[in-house]
Amino acid sequence: MKQSLKPGAMLFLLVLLLLPFEQASAEAGLKAITVTTDANGQQSYSVSIQILILMTALTLLPAALMMMTSFTRIIIVLSIMRQALGLMQAPSSQTLIGLALFLTFFVMAPVLNRINNEALQPYLAEQMTIQDAAVAAGKPLRAFMFGQTRDNDITTFANIAGYEKFNKEDDVPFTVLVPAFVTSELKTAFQIGFLLFIPFLIIDLVVASVLMAMGMVMLSPMVISLPFKIMLFVLVDGWNLIIGTLASSFYL
C-alpha cells in the first residue's frame, strides 16, 4: 500500500529541487534590477528601475498638472465667470475643464519646450542620467512658478517648515515653492474673479431696483437681468477678453 508524502516532506523536497535554481540566480544576478556606480560617483539605474520610477511619476501627473501649472488660475476664473453670468450649466463643467486644459498647454508651451530641449532629449540620447534630467527639467518649471509666486507666501511656508532666509531662488525647495505657488494662484484668481463680478452685479442691482420701483416684487430679477448680462458679454467680446487676459497674465 502506497504511502502519501506528508506536507513537511513535500516542502523539503520542493526546497531541494529549487536549490540549483537559487544558486544559478545568485551567480548570474538579476540583470533587470541593478544599480551601478560610475567613476564620478554617480549612480545609474537599470531600465526596469527607470520604468518603475516613470510609472510612479505618472500617477502624480494630475496633481502636478493642477498644482504646478496655470490650470488652477484658469479654471477658477472661468468658473467664477459662469457664476457671475448666472448660468449654472452653460458652459458645462466638462467644457470649462477642456478649455482650461488646452489654455494650460498654450501657456505652458515655452516651459514644456525648454524641458524637452534641456532634459528629455539629452536623456533619450543617453547624454544625461535620469537624476540630471530630473534636475534639468525642474529648472524651467521653477522659473515659471517663481514668476507667479509672491514673496510673502514663500516666507510664510518657509517659516512654517522651519527654514531660514533663502539667499537665492535655487535654495527654495519644492516643498516650500509648490504650496506658496498654489496660494498665490488662488489669490490672483479670486482677484480677477472679483473684477469680473462687478459689471454683472451692477446689472443685477439696476434690474432689481427697477422691478422694486414698478412694484413687481414677485418677479425674480434674475429672469430679467440674465438676457442683459449675456448681451453685454457678447457685445464686448467677453470670451476673447477673458481668455486673452488670462493667457497674458502669466507673462506680463
PDB file of N, CA, C and O in Angstrom, residues 89-130:
ATOM      1  N   GLN A  89     -25.273  75.884 -15.852  1.00  0.00           N
ATOM      2  CA  GLN A  89     -24.927  74.710 -16.630  1.00  0.00           C
ATOM      3  C   GLN A  89     -24.360  75.026 -18.009  1.00  0.00           C
ATOM      4  O   GLN A  89     -24.083  74.114 -18.786  1.00  0.00           O
ATOM      5  N   ALA A  90     -24.242  76.289 -18.347  1.00  0.00           N
ATOM      6  CA  ALA A  90     -23.721  76.649 -19.667  1.00  0.00           C
ATOM      7  C   ALA A  90     -22.667  77.740 -19.494  1.00  0.00           C
ATOM      8  O   ALA A  90     -22.982  78.815 -18.985  1.00  0.00           O
ATOM      9  N   PRO A  91     -21.430  77.492 -19.923  1.00  0.00           N
ATOM     10  CA  PRO A  91     -20.902  76.231 -20.462  1.00  0.00           C
ATOM     11  C   PRO A  91     -20.830  75.144 -19.382  1.00  0.00           C
ATOM     12  O   PRO A  91     -20.719  75.460 -18.196  1.00  0.00           O
ATOM     13  N   SER A  92     -20.884  73.908 -19.800  1.00  0.00           N
ATOM     14  CA  SER A  92     -20.850  72.803 -18.852  1.00  0.00           C
ATOM     15  C   SER A  92     -19.473  72.693 -18.195  1.00  0.00           C
ATOM     16  O   SER A  92     -18.484  73.267 -18.675  1.00  0.00           O
ATOM     17  N   SER A  93     -19.433  71.954 -17.111  1.00  0.00           N
ATOM     18  CA  SER A  93     -18.160  71.778 -16.398  1.00  0.00           C
ATOM     19  C   SER A  93     -17.128  71.076 -17.274  1.00  0.00           C
ATOM     20  O   SER A  93     -15.940  71.406 -17.226  1.00  0.00           O
ATOM     21  N   GLN A  94     -17.570  70.120 -18.083  1.00  0.00           N
ATOM     22  CA  GLN A  94     -16.638  69.437 -18.977  1.00  0.00           C
ATOM     23  C   GLN A  94     -16.044  70.403 -19.996  1.00  0.00           C
ATOM     24  O   GLN A  94     -14.852  70.319 -20.322  1.00  0.00           O
ATOM     25  N   THR A  95     -16.872  71.324 -20.492  1.00  0.00           N
ATOM     26  CA  THR A  95     -16.375  72.305 -21.454  1.00  0.00           C
ATOM     27  C   THR A  95     -15.353  73.228 -20.818  1.00  0.00           C
ATOM     28  O   THR A  95     -14.306  73.533 -21.418  1.00  0.00           O
ATOM     29  N   LEU A  96     -15.630  73.687 -19.604  1.00  0.00           N
ATOM     30  CA  LEU A  96     -14.697  74.573 -18.915  1.00  0.00           C
ATOM     31  C   LEU A  96     -13.381  73.868 -18.613  1.00  0.00           C
ATOM     32  O   LEU A  96     -12.297  74.456 -18.764  1.00  0.00           O
ATOM     33  N   ILE A  97     -13.456  72.612 -18.183  1.00  0.00           N
ATOM     34  CA  ILE A  97     -12.225  71.865 -17.882  1.00  0.00           C
ATOM     35  C   ILE A  97     -11.410  71.646 -19.156  1.00  0.00           C
ATOM     36  O   ILE A  97     -10.180  71.786 -19.159  1.00  0.00           O
ATOM     37  N   GLY A  98     -12.081  71.302 -20.259  1.00  0.00           N
ATOM     38  CA  GLY A  98     -11.368  71.129 -21.516  1.00  0.00           C
ATOM     39  C   GLY A  98     -10.727  72.417 -21.997  1.00  0.00           C
ATOM     40  O   GLY A  98      -9.574  72.426 -22.446  1.00  0.00           O
ATOM     41  N   LEU A  99     -11.464  73.531 -21.888  1.00  0.00           N
ATOM     42  CA  LEU A  99     -10.908  74.826 -22.281  1.00  0.00           C
ATOM     43  C   LEU A  99      -9.726  75.198 -21.399  1.00  0.00           C
ATOM     44  O   LEU A  99      -8.684  75.674 -21.889  1.00  0.00           O
ATOM     45  N   ALA A 100      -9.868  74.982 -20.088  1.00  0.00           N
ATOM     46  CA  ALA A 100      -8.766  75.287 -19.167  1.00  0.00           C
ATOM     47  C   ALA A 100      -7.556  74.411 -19.441  1.00  0.00           C
ATOM     48  O   ALA A 100      -6.408  74.866 -19.333  1.00  0.00           O
ATOM     49  N   LEU A 101      -7.783  73.164 -19.831  1.00  0.00           N
ATOM     50  CA  LEU A 101      -6.671  72.253 -20.100  1.00  0.00           C
ATOM     51  C   LEU A 101      -5.873  72.709 -21.322  1.00  0.00           C
ATOM     52  O   LEU A 101      -4.636  72.762 -21.283  1.00  0.00           O
ATOM     53  N   PHE A 102      -6.564  73.062 -22.408  1.00  0.00           N
ATOM     54  CA  PHE A 102      -5.848  73.492 -23.612  1.00  0.00           C
ATOM     55  C   PHE A 102      -5.220  74.871 -23.429  1.00  0.00           C
ATOM     56  O   PHE A 102      -4.151  75.148 -23.988  1.00  0.00           O
ATOM     57  N   LEU A 103      -5.850  75.735 -22.638  1.00  0.00           N
ATOM     58  CA  LEU A 103      -5.208  77.013 -22.323  1.00  0.00           C
ATOM     59  C   LEU A 103      -3.958  76.797 -21.482  1.00  0.00           C
ATOM     60  O   LEU A 103      -2.969  77.533 -21.626  1.00  0.00           O
ATOM     61  N   THR A 104      -3.997  75.796 -20.618  1.00  0.00           N
ATOM     62  CA  THR A 104      -2.813  75.466 -19.825  1.00  0.00           C
ATOM     63  C   THR A 104      -1.666  75.017 -20.718  1.00  0.00           C
ATOM     64  O   THR A 104      -0.516  75.437 -20.532  1.00  0.00           O
ATOM     65  N   PHE A 105      -1.963  74.164 -21.696  1.00  0.00           N
ATOM     66  CA  PHE A 105      -0.920  73.738 -22.637  1.00  0.00           C
ATOM     67  C   PHE A 105      -0.382  74.927 -23.431  1.00  0.00           C
ATOM     68  O   PHE A 105       0.814  74.993 -23.726  1.00  0.00           O
ATOM     69  N   PHE A 106      -1.266  75.867 -23.772  1.00  0.00           N
ATOM     70  CA  PHE A 106      -0.826  77.053 -24.514  1.00  0.00           C
ATOM     71  C   PHE A 106       0.093  77.922 -23.668  1.00  0.00           C
ATOM     72  O   PHE A 106       1.142  78.388 -24.133  1.00  0.00           O
ATOM     73  N   VAL A 107      -0.281  78.144 -22.417  1.00  0.00           N
ATOM     74  CA  VAL A 107       0.514  78.996 -21.531  1.00  0.00           C
ATOM     75  C   VAL A 107       1.835  78.330 -21.180  1.00  0.00           C
ATOM     76  O   VAL A 107       2.889  78.977 -21.116  1.00  0.00           O
ATOM     77  N   MET A 108       1.799  77.016 -20.952  1.00  0.00           N
ATOM     78  CA  MET A 108       2.989  76.285 -20.517  1.00  0.00           C
ATOM     79  C   MET A 108       3.865  75.832 -21.683  1.00  0.00           C
ATOM     80  O   MET A 108       4.871  75.147 -21.446  1.00  0.00           O
ATOM     81  N   ALA A 109       3.514  76.172 -22.920  1.00  0.00           N
ATOM     82  CA  ALA A 109       4.294  75.721 -24.078  1.00  0.00           C
ATOM     83  C   ALA A 109       5.766  76.127 -23.998  1.00  0.00           C
ATOM     84  O   ALA A 109       6.650  75.297 -24.266  1.00  0.00           O
ATOM     85  N   PRO A 110       6.115  77.389 -23.655  1.00  0.00           N
ATOM     86  CA  PRO A 110       7.548  77.719 -23.534  1.00  0.00           C
ATOM     87  C   PRO A 110       8.275  76.891 -22.482  1.00  0.00           C
ATOM     88  O   PRO A 110       9.424  76.483 -22.693  1.00  0.00           O
ATOM     89  N   VAL A 111       7.609  76.626 -21.364  1.00  0.00           N
ATOM     90  CA  VAL A 111       8.227  75.813 -20.307  1.00  0.00           C
ATOM     91  C   VAL A 111       8.414  74.373 -20.776  1.00  0.00           C
ATOM     92  O   VAL A 111       9.472  73.770 -20.565  1.00  0.00           O
ATOM     93  N   LEU A 112       7.392  73.829 -21.429  1.00  0.00           N
ATOM     94  CA  LEU A 112       7.485  72.453 -21.918  1.00  0.00           C
ATOM     95  C   LEU A 112       8.556  72.307 -22.989  1.00  0.00           C
ATOM     96  O   LEU A 112       9.248  71.280 -23.060  1.00  0.00           O
ATOM     97  N   ASN A 113       8.703  73.322 -23.831  1.00  0.00           N
ATOM     98  CA  ASN A 113       9.749  73.274 -24.859  1.00  0.00           C
ATOM     99  C   ASN A 113      11.136  73.273 -24.228  1.00  0.00           C
ATOM    100  O   ASN A 113      12.038  72.547 -24.682  1.00  0.00           O
ATOM    101  N   ARG A 114      11.332  74.074 -23.200  1.00  0.00           N
ATOM    102  CA  ARG A 114      12.620  74.080 -22.513  1.00  0.00           C
ATOM    103  C   ARG A 114      12.897  72.747 -21.834  1.00  0.00           C
ATOM    104  O   ARG A 114      14.029  72.244 -21.877  1.00  0.00           O
ATOM    105  N   ILE A 115      11.886  72.157 -21.214  1.00  0.00           N
ATOM    106  CA  ILE A 115      12.064  70.855 -20.571  1.00  0.00           C
ATOM    107  C   ILE A 115      12.424  69.800 -21.616  1.00  0.00           C
ATOM    108  O   ILE A 115      13.293  68.942 -21.387  1.00  0.00           O
ATOM    109  N   ASN A 116      11.791  69.865 -22.775  1.00  0.00           N
ATOM    110  CA  ASN A 116      12.084  68.903 -23.832  1.00  0.00           C
ATOM    111  C   ASN A 116      13.515  69.067 -24.359  1.00  0.00           C
ATOM    112  O   ASN A 116      14.224  68.073 -24.573  1.00  0.00           O
ATOM    113  N   ASN A 117      13.932  70.318 -24.564  1.00  0.00           N
ATOM    114  CA  ASN A 117      15.257  70.552 -25.139  1.00  0.00           C
ATOM    115  C   ASN A 117      16.385  70.348 -24.136  1.00  0.00           C
ATOM    116  O   ASN A 117      17.467  69.874 -24.508  1.00  0.00           O
ATOM    117  N   GLU A 118      16.151  70.701 -22.884  1.00  0.00           N
ATOM    118  CA  GLU A 118      17.218  70.679 -21.895  1.00  0.00           C
ATOM    119  C   GLU A 118      17.274  69.400 -21.064  1.00  0.00           C
ATOM    120  O   GLU A 118      18.309  69.130 -20.446  1.00  0.00           O
ATOM    121  N   ALA A 119      16.189  68.634 -21.043  1.00  0.00           N
ATOM    122  CA  ALA A 119      16.167  67.443 -20.186  1.00  0.00           C
ATOM    123  C   ALA A 119      15.767  66.180 -20.938  1.00  0.00           C
ATOM    124  O   ALA A 119      16.490  65.184 -20.908  1.00  0.00           O
ATOM    125  N   LEU A 120      14.620  66.213 -21.619  1.00  0.00           N
ATOM    126  CA  LEU A 120      14.105  64.976 -22.219  1.00  0.00           C
ATOM    127  C   LEU A 120      14.969  64.489 -23.376  1.00  0.00           C
ATOM    128  O   LEU A 120      15.353  63.306 -23.419  1.00  0.00           O
ATOM    129  N   GLN A 121      15.271  65.369 -24.318  1.00  0.00           N
ATOM    130  CA  GLN A 121      16.052  64.941 -25.477  1.00  0.00           C
ATOM    131  C   GLN A 121      17.472  64.494 -25.096  1.00  0.00           C
ATOM    132  O   GLN A 121      17.943  63.467 -25.598  1.00  0.00           O
ATOM    133  N   PRO A 122      18.207  65.222 -24.231  1.00  0.00           N
ATOM    134  CA  PRO A 122      19.515  64.691 -23.797  1.00  0.00           C
ATOM    135  C   PRO A 122      19.418  63.356 -23.079  1.00  0.00           C
ATOM    136  O   PRO A 122      20.304  62.498 -23.225  1.00  0.00           O
ATOM    137  N   TYR A 123      18.350  63.151 -22.306  1.00  0.00           N
ATOM    138  CA  TYR A 123      18.194  61.859 -21.623  1.00  0.00           C
ATOM    139  C   TYR A 123      17.919  60.735 -22.617  1.00  0.00           C
ATOM    140  O   TYR A 123      18.484  59.641 -22.502  1.00  0.00           O
ATOM    141  N   LEU A 124      17.053  60.990 -23.624  1.00  0.00           N
ATOM    142  CA  LEU A 124      16.764  59.976 -24.626  1.00  0.00           C
ATOM    143  C   LEU A 124      17.991  59.666 -25.479  1.00  0.00           C
ATOM    144  O   LEU A 124      18.153  58.547 -25.969  1.00  0.00           O
ATOM    145  N   ALA A 125      18.859  60.664 -25.664  1.00  0.00           N
ATOM    146  CA  ALA A 125      20.096  60.460 -26.424  1.00  0.00           C
ATOM    147  C   ALA A 125      21.208  59.880 -25.562  1.00  0.00           C
ATOM    148  O   ALA A 125      22.354  59.780 -26.039  1.00  0.00           O
ATOM    149  N   GLU A 126      20.903  59.528 -24.305  1.00  0.00           N
ATOM    150  CA  GLU A 126      21.855  58.940 -23.357  1.00  0.00           C
ATOM    151  C   GLU A 126      23.033  59.871 -23.094  1.00  0.00           C
ATOM    152  O   GLU A 126      24.145  59.438 -22.828  1.00  0.00           O
ATOM    153  N   GLN A 127      22.776  61.182 -23.163  1.00  0.00           N
ATOM    154  CA  GLN A 127      23.786  62.165 -22.813  1.00  0.00           C
ATOM    155  C   GLN A 127      23.652  62.643 -21.367  1.00  0.00           C
ATOM    156  O   GLN A 127      24.476  63.430 -20.909  1.00  0.00           O
ATOM    157  N   MET A 128      22.628  62.159 -20.673  1.00  0.00           N
ATOM    158  CA  MET A 128      22.336  62.641 -19.327  1.00  0.00           C
ATOM    159  C   MET A 128      21.680  61.502 -18.554  1.00  0.00           C
ATOM    160  O   MET A 128      20.875  60.750 -19.115  1.00  0.00           O
ATOM    161  N   THR A 129      22.032  61.380 -17.283  1.00  0.00           N
ATOM    162  CA  THR A 129      21.404  60.376 -16.431  1.00  0.00           C
ATOM    163  C   THR A 129      20.010  60.836 -16.031  1.00  0.00           C
ATOM    164  O   THR A 129      19.636  61.993 -16.214  1.00  0.00           O
ATOM    165  N   ILE A 130      19.243  59.912 -15.466  1.00  0.00           N
ATOM    166  CA  ILE A 130      17.877  60.249 -15.093  1.00  0.00           C
ATOM    167  C   ILE A 130      17.848  61.269 -13.953  1.00  0.00           C
ATOM    168  O   ILE A 130      16.965  62.119 -13.886  1.00  0.00           O
TER     169      ILE A 130
END
